[in-house]
């Protein structure tokens, strides 16, 4: 017996039941539908249509946005081989003919939870993923001609129809949104930006990513750098806006942390210098009575620039600490995720001031 041998004479309309009326050719074979029968059903004017290679839509008319998403995933997902041997009622309960071995893409089903993650080695990325993540600046799903799907680099797939294949050497951990595996925001942004030439659209997406709290600038820029997109002028301009937006949000969180957790009010955004001497560098907050300075690490540029900035941070910190000034270093992500803990770090530094040798006198000038 082969996969193409019909196993049932039941009418085929029973398959087109449920919210997503999609099946792969392998799944149809497992239900006893031969390749010839599938071809007949998908003929012009027939009740079915082939949406993508080996993916059949079990109704006529345009597919819904949900059906397009799942069709792309069915096309791109790695298939697993399952043996249906008729032991117990397992095969019959799932509607799979007894005694058939079929290659079936892993996908969610109403009857049972699959033993491996649904849609193995495939996830939605790019603009479609951003829409699913709730981005207002991303277009609605029905307006997208193609849907990007992320797969491992060595998968033998090609872009076709509404499925655009995006390859990666390291597949990230997907996020489930309405039952669909979706790439994390930073990765989806990079894949979307790779296809966009509109500077305004790129800027709006990057700004919303930070302003909407989806991710931090550093993670976005890291993905853009990995995708080698930081050589494009319109992307660089958008990144500058992104960094500025990220710093503004981090400063707002810092102000809120100080006030909500009862810390003494510092002087904000000052340049420190020795009286009549050279400048010591800028800090985001300074408590003169305690000789404690605070810096926000909002670096989000390319690696080479990061190295130079980090070296500057380190030199400034060493110089200030030699003068007896404690430097507290906070990141925007920690301020966002655990402000209470960061407030404790600052409070501990302020309380320890009385146990230290008096610091050198420095002048704090507004910047």
mmCIF file of C-alpha atoms in Angstrom:
data_model
loop_
_atom_site.group_PDB
_atom_site.id
_atom_site.type_symbol
_atom_site.label_atom_id
_atom_site.label_comp_id
_atom_site.label_asym_id
_atom_site.label_seq_id
_atom_site.Cartn_x
_atom_site.Cartn_y
_atom_site.Cartn_z
ATOM 1 C CA UNK A 1 0.000 0.000 0.000
ATOM 2 C CA UNK A 2 1.327 3.479 -0.849
ATOM 3 C CA UNK A 3 0.505 6.934 0.439
ATOM 4 C CA UNK A 4 -1.481 7.543 -2.728
ATOM 5 C CA UNK A 5 -3.834 4.627 -2.168
ATOM 6 C CA UNK A 6 -7.315 5.828 -1.162
ATOM 7 C CA UNK A 7 -8.205 4.404 2.232
ATOM 8 C CA UNK A 8 -11.748 5.637 2.529
ATOM 9 C CA UNK A 9 -14.687 6.248 0.266
ATOM 10 C CA UNK A 10 -16.165 8.849 2.637
ATOM 11 C CA UNK A 11 -17.105 12.210 1.069
ATOM 12 C CA UNK A 12 -14.206 14.649 1.254
ATOM 13 C CA UNK A 13 -16.293 17.549 2.536
ATOM 14 C CA UNK A 14 -15.926 16.199 6.093
ATOM 15 C CA UNK A 15 -12.309 17.412 6.024
ATOM 16 C CA UNK A 16 -13.284 21.059 5.499
ATOM 17 C CA UNK A 17 -14.560 21.428 9.042
ATOM 18 C CA UNK A 18 -13.132 23.645 11.737
ATOM 19 C CA UNK A 19 -11.822 27.142 12.135
ATOM 20 C CA UNK A 20 -8.722 26.689 9.946
ATOM 21 C CA UNK A 21 -9.519 24.660 6.889
ATOM 22 C CA UNK A 22 -5.948 23.881 5.854
ATOM 23 C CA UNK A 23 -4.049 20.634 5.328
ATOM 24 C CA UNK A 24 -0.754 19.558 3.882
ATOM 25 C CA UNK A 25 -0.520 16.940 1.164
ATOM 26 C CA UNK A 26 0.906 14.533 3.761
ATOM 27 C CA UNK A 27 -2.025 15.106 6.093
ATOM 28 C CA UNK A 28 -4.486 14.540 3.282
ATOM 29 C CA UNK A 29 -2.757 11.260 2.426
ATOM 30 C CA UNK A 30 -2.996 10.276 6.076
ATOM 31 C CA UNK A 31 -6.746 10.878 5.840
ATOM 32 C CA UNK A 32 -6.966 8.604 2.825
ATOM 33 C CA UNK A 33 -6.987 11.269 0.118
ATOM 34 C CA UNK A 34 -4.736 10.325 -2.786
ATOM 35 C CA UNK A 35 -2.614 12.794 -4.726
ATOM 36 C CA UNK A 36 -4.966 12.303 -7.696
ATOM 37 C CA UNK A 37 -7.986 13.123 -5.568
ATOM 38 C CA UNK A 38 -6.287 16.222 -4.182
ATOM 39 C CA UNK A 39 -5.453 17.373 -7.705
ATOM 40 C CA UNK A 40 -9.044 16.813 -8.783
ATOM 41 C CA UNK A 41 -10.401 18.794 -5.836
ATOM 42 C CA UNK A 42 -7.979 21.654 -6.575
ATOM 43 C CA UNK A 43 -8.832 21.913 -10.273
ATOM 44 C CA UNK A 44 -10.164 25.290 -11.528
ATOM 45 C CA UNK A 45 -13.678 25.618 -10.199
ATOM 46 C CA UNK A 46 -13.160 22.804 -7.694
ATOM 47 C CA UNK A 47 -13.967 23.021 -3.989
ATOM 48 C CA UNK A 48 -10.331 23.286 -2.838
ATOM 49 C CA UNK A 49 -7.279 25.340 -3.842
ATOM 50 C CA UNK A 50 -3.539 24.895 -3.473
ATOM 51 C CA UNK A 51 -2.415 27.917 -1.490
ATOM 52 C CA UNK A 52 1.291 27.018 -1.319
ATOM 53 C CA UNK A 53 3.307 23.980 -2.408
ATOM 54 C CA UNK A 54 1.930 20.985 -0.480
ATOM 55 C CA UNK A 55 -0.536 23.207 1.394
ATOM 56 C CA UNK A 56 -4.214 22.958 0.445
ATOM 57 C CA UNK A 57 -6.992 25.343 1.425
ATOM 58 C CA UNK A 58 -10.139 23.287 1.803
ATOM 59 C CA UNK A 59 -12.507 25.920 0.456
ATOM 60 C CA UNK A 60 -12.800 28.334 -2.420
ATOM 61 C CA UNK A 61 -12.557 32.086 -2.090
ATOM 62 C CA UNK A 62 -9.735 34.147 -0.577
ATOM 63 C CA UNK A 63 -8.080 32.828 2.567
ATOM 64 C CA UNK A 64 -8.442 34.727 5.821
ATOM 65 C CA UNK A 65 -5.411 36.392 7.419
ATOM 66 C CA UNK A 66 -5.293 33.580 9.979
ATOM 67 C CA UNK A 67 -5.361 30.970 7.229
ATOM 68 C CA UNK A 68 -2.521 32.720 5.381
ATOM 69 C CA UNK A 69 -0.396 32.778 8.546
ATOM 70 C CA UNK A 70 -0.948 29.092 9.226
ATOM 71 C CA UNK A 71 -0.478 28.177 5.572
ATOM 72 C CA UNK A 72 2.937 29.854 5.580
ATOM 73 C CA UNK A 73 3.863 27.996 8.758
ATOM 74 C CA UNK A 74 2.615 24.683 7.351
ATOM 75 C CA UNK A 75 4.739 25.260 4.268
ATOM 76 C CA UNK A 76 7.875 26.163 6.233
ATOM 77 C CA UNK A 77 7.620 23.916 9.309
ATOM 78 C CA UNK A 78 9.859 20.884 9.518
ATOM 79 C CA UNK A 79 7.883 17.692 9.121
ATOM 80 C CA UNK A 80 8.104 14.751 11.483
ATOM 81 C CA UNK A 81 7.344 11.146 10.653
ATOM 82 C CA UNK A 82 4.651 9.506 12.748
ATOM 83 C CA UNK A 83 3.667 5.862 12.539
ATOM 84 C CA UNK A 84 -0.026 5.142 12.927
ATOM 85 C CA UNK A 85 -0.304 1.443 13.740
ATOM 86 C CA UNK A 86 -3.861 1.230 14.993
ATOM 87 C CA UNK A 87 -2.906 0.429 18.574
ATOM 88 C CA UNK A 88 -5.949 1.309 20.699
ATOM 89 C CA UNK A 89 -8.139 4.113 19.459
ATOM 90 C CA UNK A 90 -5.375 6.682 19.023
ATOM 91 C CA UNK A 91 -5.272 6.644 15.225
ATOM 92 C CA UNK A 92 -9.002 6.441 14.752
ATOM 93 C CA UNK A 93 -9.687 9.116 17.313
ATOM 94 C CA UNK A 94 -7.424 11.501 15.423
ATOM 95 C CA UNK A 95 -9.078 10.653 12.126
ATOM 96 C CA UNK A 96 -5.922 9.048 10.719
ATOM 97 C CA UNK A 97 -6.247 5.737 8.863
ATOM 98 C CA UNK A 98 -4.925 2.643 10.585
ATOM 99 C CA UNK A 99 -1.644 1.176 9.371
ATOM 100 C CA UNK A 100 -0.350 4.311 7.610
ATOM 101 C CA UNK A 101 3.030 5.982 8.065
ATOM 102 C CA UNK A 102 2.800 9.639 7.098
ATOM 103 C CA UNK A 103 5.059 12.676 7.198
ATOM 104 C CA UNK A 104 2.999 15.295 8.964
ATOM 105 C CA UNK A 105 4.018 18.892 9.769
ATOM 106 C CA UNK A 106 3.700 19.494 13.480
ATOM 107 C CA UNK A 107 0.755 21.814 14.079
ATOM 108 C CA UNK A 108 -1.753 22.420 16.861
ATOM 109 C CA UNK A 109 -4.883 20.282 16.763
ATOM 110 C CA UNK A 110 -8.083 20.283 18.763
ATOM 111 C CA UNK A 111 -7.858 16.617 19.692
ATOM 112 C CA UNK A 112 -4.458 16.345 21.307
ATOM 113 C CA UNK A 113 -1.288 18.237 22.168
ATOM 114 C CA UNK A 114 1.581 17.250 19.861
ATOM 115 C CA UNK A 115 4.666 15.768 21.550
ATOM 116 C CA UNK A 116 6.964 18.392 20.045
ATOM 117 C CA UNK A 117 6.532 22.183 19.681
ATOM 118 C CA UNK A 118 3.985 23.179 17.041
ATOM 119 C CA UNK A 119 5.419 24.289 13.705
ATOM 120 C CA UNK A 120 8.931 23.024 14.413
ATOM 121 C CA UNK A 121 11.751 25.273 13.182
ATOM 122 C CA UNK A 122 9.493 27.984 11.748
ATOM 123 C CA UNK A 123 8.084 31.254 13.078
ATOM 124 C CA UNK A 124 6.488 34.407 11.671
ATOM 125 C CA UNK A 125 8.823 37.406 11.484
ATOM 126 C CA UNK A 126 9.060 40.817 9.798
ATOM 127 C CA UNK A 127 6.053 43.121 9.442
ATOM 128 C CA UNK A 128 3.512 40.356 10.035
ATOM 129 C CA UNK A 129 5.174 39.531 13.353
ATOM 130 C CA UNK A 130 5.169 43.191 14.398
ATOM 131 C CA UNK A 131 1.457 43.397 13.586
ATOM 132 C CA UNK A 132 0.859 40.348 15.785
ATOM 133 C CA UNK A 133 2.940 41.976 18.544
ATOM 134 C CA UNK A 134 0.502 44.891 18.428
ATOM 135 C CA UNK A 135 2.519 47.560 16.601
ATOM 136 C CA UNK A 136 0.286 50.412 15.437
ATOM 137 C CA UNK A 137 2.926 51.406 12.869
ATOM 138 C CA UNK A 138 2.869 47.962 11.236
ATOM 139 C CA UNK A 139 0.366 47.402 8.407
ATOM 140 C CA UNK A 140 -2.707 45.215 8.938
ATOM 141 C CA UNK A 141 -2.291 41.587 7.924
ATOM 142 C CA UNK A 142 -4.724 41.686 4.970
ATOM 143 C CA UNK A 143 -2.607 44.410 3.306
ATOM 144 C CA UNK A 144 0.577 42.303 3.300
ATOM 145 C CA UNK A 145 1.280 40.613 -0.017
ATOM 146 C CA UNK A 146 3.885 38.343 1.583
ATOM 147 C CA UNK A 147 4.400 36.986 5.086
ATOM 148 C CA UNK A 148 7.979 36.520 6.300
ATOM 149 C CA UNK A 149 8.758 33.193 7.953
ATOM 150 C CA UNK A 150 12.030 32.559 9.785
ATOM 151 C CA UNK A 151 13.722 29.164 9.357
ATOM 152 C CA UNK A 152 17.196 27.678 9.957
ATOM 153 C CA UNK A 153 19.735 28.515 7.279
ATOM 154 C CA UNK A 154 20.134 24.954 5.995
ATOM 155 C CA UNK A 155 16.432 24.307 5.375
ATOM 156 C CA UNK A 156 15.741 23.571 1.682
ATOM 157 C CA UNK A 157 12.891 25.984 1.071
ATOM 158 C CA UNK A 158 12.242 28.751 -1.425
ATOM 159 C CA UNK A 159 10.207 31.931 -1.344
ATOM 160 C CA UNK A 160 6.926 31.372 -3.174
ATOM 161 C CA UNK A 161 3.414 32.774 -3.207
ATOM 162 C CA UNK A 162 2.629 34.595 0.019
ATOM 163 C CA UNK A 163 5.560 32.973 1.892
ATOM 164 C CA UNK A 164 8.900 34.776 1.992
ATOM 165 C CA UNK A 165 11.662 32.654 3.490
ATOM 166 C CA UNK A 166 14.064 34.403 5.892
ATOM 167 C CA UNK A 167 17.053 32.344 7.011
ATOM 168 C CA UNK A 168 19.098 32.478 10.193
ATOM 169 C CA UNK A 169 22.055 30.585 11.605
ATOM 170 C CA UNK A 170 20.538 30.635 15.097
ATOM 171 C CA UNK A 171 16.764 30.390 15.433
ATOM 172 C CA UNK A 172 15.540 32.492 18.396
ATOM 173 C CA UNK A 173 12.957 31.309 20.883
ATOM 174 C CA UNK A 174 9.544 32.172 19.499
ATOM 175 C CA UNK A 175 6.724 33.944 21.327
ATOM 176 C CA UNK A 176 3.158 32.610 21.062
ATOM 177 C CA UNK A 177 0.659 35.226 19.891
ATOM 178 C CA UNK A 178 -2.915 33.978 19.298
ATOM 179 C CA UNK A 179 -1.541 30.478 18.787
ATOM 180 C CA UNK A 180 1.042 31.558 16.232
ATOM 181 C CA UNK A 181 4.822 31.242 16.837
ATOM 182 C CA UNK A 182 6.268 34.726 16.336
ATOM 183 C CA UNK A 183 9.872 35.978 16.365
ATOM 184 C CA UNK A 184 10.865 38.234 19.297
ATOM 185 C CA UNK A 185 10.334 41.942 18.637
ATOM 186 C CA UNK A 186 14.001 42.852 18.088
ATOM 187 C CA UNK A 187 14.498 40.078 15.530
ATOM 188 C CA UNK A 188 11.179 40.823 13.797
ATOM 189 C CA UNK A 189 12.172 44.501 13.577
ATOM 190 C CA UNK A 190 15.481 43.683 11.917
ATOM 191 C CA UNK A 191 13.775 41.418 9.374
ATOM 192 C CA UNK A 192 11.156 44.103 8.659
ATOM 193 C CA UNK A 193 13.735 46.883 8.301
ATOM 194 C CA UNK A 194 15.730 44.733 5.860
ATOM 195 C CA UNK A 195 12.826 45.012 3.405
ATOM 196 C CA UNK A 196 11.973 48.693 3.969
ATOM 197 C CA UNK A 197 13.416 51.633 2.043
ATOM 198 C CA UNK A 198 11.043 54.212 3.561
ATOM 199 C CA UNK A 199 12.997 56.131 6.213
ATOM 200 C CA UNK A 200 9.795 57.341 7.875
ATOM 201 C CA UNK A 201 8.403 53.829 8.198
ATOM 202 C CA UNK A 202 11.663 52.559 9.694
ATOM 203 C CA UNK A 203 11.771 55.410 12.204
ATOM 204 C CA UNK A 204 8.149 54.891 13.250
ATOM 205 C CA UNK A 205 8.685 51.170 13.860
ATOM 206 C CA UNK A 206 11.877 51.640 15.861
ATOM 207 C CA UNK A 207 10.390 54.453 17.923
ATOM 208 C CA UNK A 208 7.279 52.433 18.743
ATOM 209 C CA UNK A 209 9.430 49.477 19.788
ATOM 210 C CA UNK A 210 11.018 51.569 22.531
ATOM 211 C CA UNK A 211 8.164 53.934 23.394
ATOM 212 C CA UNK A 212 5.706 51.039 23.575
ATOM 213 C CA UNK A 213 7.961 49.115 25.956
ATOM 214 C CA UNK A 214 8.442 46.199 23.543
ATOM 215 C CA UNK A 215 12.242 46.134 23.911
ATOM 216 C CA UNK A 216 15.295 48.208 24.769
ATOM 217 C CA UNK A 217 17.319 50.135 22.135
ATOM 218 C CA UNK A 218 20.408 48.005 22.729
ATOM 219 C CA UNK A 219 18.649 44.770 21.728
ATOM 220 C CA UNK A 220 17.234 46.390 18.572
ATOM 221 C CA UNK A 221 20.586 47.796 17.487
ATOM 222 C CA UNK A 222 22.275 44.472 18.218
ATOM 223 C CA UNK A 223 19.899 42.734 15.791
ATOM 224 C CA UNK A 224 20.295 45.493 13.176
ATOM 225 C CA UNK A 225 24.056 45.162 13.454
ATOM 226 C CA UNK A 226 23.858 41.368 13.149
ATOM 227 C CA UNK A 227 21.778 41.813 9.995
ATOM 228 C CA UNK A 228 24.370 44.280 8.623
ATOM 229 C CA UNK A 229 21.803 47.035 8.260
ATOM 230 C CA UNK A 230 23.713 49.814 10.009
ATOM 231 C CA UNK A 231 25.468 50.793 6.777
ATOM 232 C CA UNK A 232 22.180 52.087 5.333
ATOM 233 C CA UNK A 233 21.869 55.852 5.900
ATOM 234 C CA UNK A 234 18.124 55.840 6.586
ATOM 235 C CA UNK A 235 18.604 53.078 9.171
ATOM 236 C CA UNK A 236 21.440 54.973 10.886
ATOM 237 C CA UNK A 237 19.244 58.082 11.111
ATOM 238 C CA UNK A 238 16.428 56.034 12.612
ATOM 239 C CA UNK A 239 18.820 54.464 15.118
ATOM 240 C CA UNK A 240 19.901 57.922 16.284
ATOM 241 C CA UNK A 241 16.241 58.731 16.965
ATOM 242 C CA UNK A 242 15.857 55.355 18.687
ATOM 243 C CA UNK A 243 18.796 56.017 21.026
ATOM 244 C CA UNK A 244 17.455 59.465 21.884
ATOM 245 C CA UNK A 245 14.012 57.998 22.571
ATOM 246 C CA UNK A 246 15.521 55.272 24.749
ATOM 247 C CA UNK A 247 17.560 57.756 26.789
ATOM 248 C CA UNK A 248 14.538 59.986 27.371
ATOM 249 C CA UNK A 249 12.500 57.032 28.640
ATOM 250 C CA UNK A 250 15.347 55.838 30.861
ATOM 251 C CA UNK A 251 15.688 59.318 32.392
ATOM 252 C CA UNK A 252 11.961 59.420 33.116
ATOM 253 C CA UNK A 253 12.214 56.049 34.876
ATOM 254 C CA UNK A 254 15.176 57.314 36.873
ATOM 255 C CA UNK A 255 13.274 60.429 38.030
ATOM 256 C CA UNK A 256 10.310 58.225 38.984
ATOM 257 C CA UNK A 257 12.525 55.778 40.888
ATOM 258 C CA UNK A 258 14.103 58.534 42.983
ATOM 259 C CA UNK A 259 10.775 60.106 43.891
ATOM 260 C CA UNK A 260 8.646 57.000 44.385
ATOM 261 C CA UNK A 261 11.225 55.256 46.579
ATOM 262 C CA UNK A 262 11.983 58.250 48.794
ATOM 263 C CA UNK A 263 15.597 58.852 47.785
ATOM 264 C CA UNK A 264 17.157 62.278 48.424
ATOM 265 C CA UNK A 265 16.816 64.592 45.437
ATOM 266 C CA UNK A 266 20.123 64.836 43.541
ATOM 267 C CA UNK A 267 21.319 67.496 41.144
ATOM 268 C CA UNK A 268 20.473 66.251 37.670
ATOM 269 C CA UNK A 269 22.568 66.096 34.494
ATOM 270 C CA UNK A 270 25.728 67.860 35.591
ATOM 271 C CA UNK A 271 29.360 68.074 34.530
ATOM 272 C CA UNK A 272 31.821 67.455 37.364
ATOM 273 C CA UNK A 273 35.168 69.215 37.539
ATOM 274 C CA UNK A 274 37.859 70.020 40.066
ATOM 275 C CA UNK A 275 37.910 73.682 41.180
ATOM 276 C CA UNK A 276 40.050 75.491 38.650
ATOM 277 C CA UNK A 277 40.995 72.155 37.140
ATOM 278 C CA UNK A 278 40.020 69.883 34.255
ATOM 279 C CA UNK A 279 36.591 68.420 33.710
ATOM 280 C CA UNK A 280 35.879 64.986 35.199
ATOM 281 C CA UNK A 281 32.965 64.095 32.919
ATOM 282 C CA UNK A 282 29.190 64.221 32.855
ATOM 283 C CA UNK A 283 26.885 62.218 35.148
ATOM 284 C CA UNK A 284 23.108 61.807 35.138
ATOM 285 C CA UNK A 285 22.661 62.450 38.871
ATOM 286 C CA UNK A 286 24.942 63.613 41.695
ATOM 287 C CA UNK A 287 24.468 63.740 45.468
ATOM 288 C CA UNK A 288 27.138 66.278 46.614
ATOM 289 C CA UNK A 289 26.615 65.673 50.362
ATOM 290 C CA UNK A 290 27.250 61.946 49.883
ATOM 291 C CA UNK A 291 29.802 62.114 47.029
ATOM 292 C CA UNK A 292 27.722 59.653 44.992
ATOM 293 C CA UNK A 293 27.304 59.925 41.224
ATOM 294 C CA UNK A 294 24.955 57.926 39.001
ATOM 295 C CA UNK A 295 25.302 57.044 35.332
ATOM 296 C CA UNK A 296 22.794 55.528 32.937
ATOM 297 C CA UNK A 297 24.308 53.125 30.435
ATOM 298 C CA UNK A 298 22.294 53.809 27.284
ATOM 299 C CA UNK A 299 24.916 52.648 24.810
ATOM 300 C CA UNK A 300 23.279 51.200 21.733
ATOM 301 C CA UNK A 301 25.687 51.751 18.885
ATOM 302 C CA UNK A 302 27.880 49.421 16.875
ATOM 303 C CA UNK A 303 30.368 47.188 18.654
ATOM 304 C CA UNK A 304 33.424 49.290 17.809
ATOM 305 C CA UNK A 305 31.705 52.409 19.144
ATOM 306 C CA UNK A 306 30.516 50.437 22.183
ATOM 307 C CA UNK A 307 34.098 49.493 22.992
ATOM 308 C CA UNK A 308 35.218 53.123 22.821
ATOM 309 C CA UNK A 309 32.278 54.306 24.934
ATOM 310 C CA UNK A 310 32.847 51.594 27.508
ATOM 311 C CA UNK A 311 36.531 52.554 27.752
ATOM 312 C CA UNK A 312 35.455 56.164 28.349
ATOM 313 C CA UNK A 313 32.981 55.046 31.030
ATOM 314 C CA UNK A 314 35.688 52.993 32.740
ATOM 315 C CA UNK A 315 38.270 55.814 32.708
ATOM 316 C CA UNK A 316 35.779 58.316 34.117
ATOM 317 C CA UNK A 317 34.651 55.919 36.824
ATOM 318 C CA UNK A 318 38.213 55.110 37.904
ATOM 319 C CA UNK A 319 39.114 58.804 38.047
ATOM 320 C CA UNK A 320 36.047 59.710 40.136
ATOM 321 C CA UNK A 321 36.562 56.813 42.517
ATOM 322 C CA UNK A 322 40.197 57.813 43.047
ATOM 323 C CA UNK A 323 38.801 61.153 44.224
ATOM 324 C CA UNK A 324 36.516 59.350 46.688
ATOM 325 C CA UNK A 325 33.308 59.626 44.644
ATOM 326 C CA UNK A 326 31.178 56.471 44.432
ATOM 327 C CA UNK A 327 29.780 55.827 40.942
ATOM 328 C CA UNK A 328 26.548 53.834 40.599
ATOM 329 C CA UNK A 329 26.005 52.339 37.142
ATOM 330 C CA UNK A 330 22.411 51.533 36.065
ATOM 331 C CA UNK A 331 20.960 50.225 32.802
ATOM 332 C CA UNK A 332 17.566 51.181 31.314
ATOM 333 C CA UNK A 333 16.463 47.556 31.395
ATOM 334 C CA UNK A 334 17.096 47.210 35.120
ATOM 335 C CA UNK A 335 15.283 50.467 35.773
ATOM 336 C CA UNK A 336 12.313 49.142 33.822
ATOM 337 C CA UNK A 337 12.239 45.610 35.235
ATOM 338 C CA UNK A 338 13.282 46.085 38.879
ATOM 339 C CA UNK A 339 13.206 49.754 39.959
ATOM 340 C CA UNK A 340 12.838 48.825 43.638
ATOM 341 C CA UNK A 341 16.076 46.843 43.563
ATOM 342 C CA UNK A 342 17.887 49.683 41.783
ATOM 343 C CA UNK A 343 16.615 52.133 44.387
ATOM 344 C CA UNK A 344 18.093 49.878 47.069
ATOM 345 C CA UNK A 345 21.460 49.919 45.282
ATOM 346 C CA UNK A 346 21.471 53.733 45.248
ATOM 347 C CA UNK A 347 20.273 53.985 48.866
ATOM 348 C CA UNK A 348 23.034 51.618 50.001
ATOM 349 C CA UNK A 349 25.668 53.766 48.273
ATOM 350 C CA UNK A 350 24.279 56.910 49.937
ATOM 351 C CA UNK A 351 24.199 55.289 53.393
ATOM 352 C CA UNK A 352 27.781 54.057 53.022
ATOM 353 C CA UNK A 353 29.044 57.603 52.470
ATOM 354 C CA UNK A 354 29.549 58.154 56.200
ATOM 355 C CA UNK A 355 31.923 55.192 56.418
ATOM 356 C CA UNK A 356 34.269 56.453 53.707
ATOM 357 C CA UNK A 357 37.121 58.940 53.781
ATOM 358 C CA UNK A 358 35.973 62.446 52.780
ATOM 359 C CA UNK A 359 35.991 62.876 49.024
ATOM 360 C CA UNK A 360 37.765 65.599 47.120
ATOM 361 C CA UNK A 361 35.723 68.747 46.585
ATOM 362 C CA UNK A 362 34.290 68.928 43.086
ATOM 363 C CA UNK A 363 32.130 71.474 41.287
ATOM 364 C CA UNK A 364 28.868 70.387 39.612
ATOM 365 C CA UNK A 365 27.865 72.536 36.633
ATOM 366 C CA UNK A 366 24.605 72.182 34.644
ATOM 367 C CA UNK A 367 25.060 70.685 31.182
#
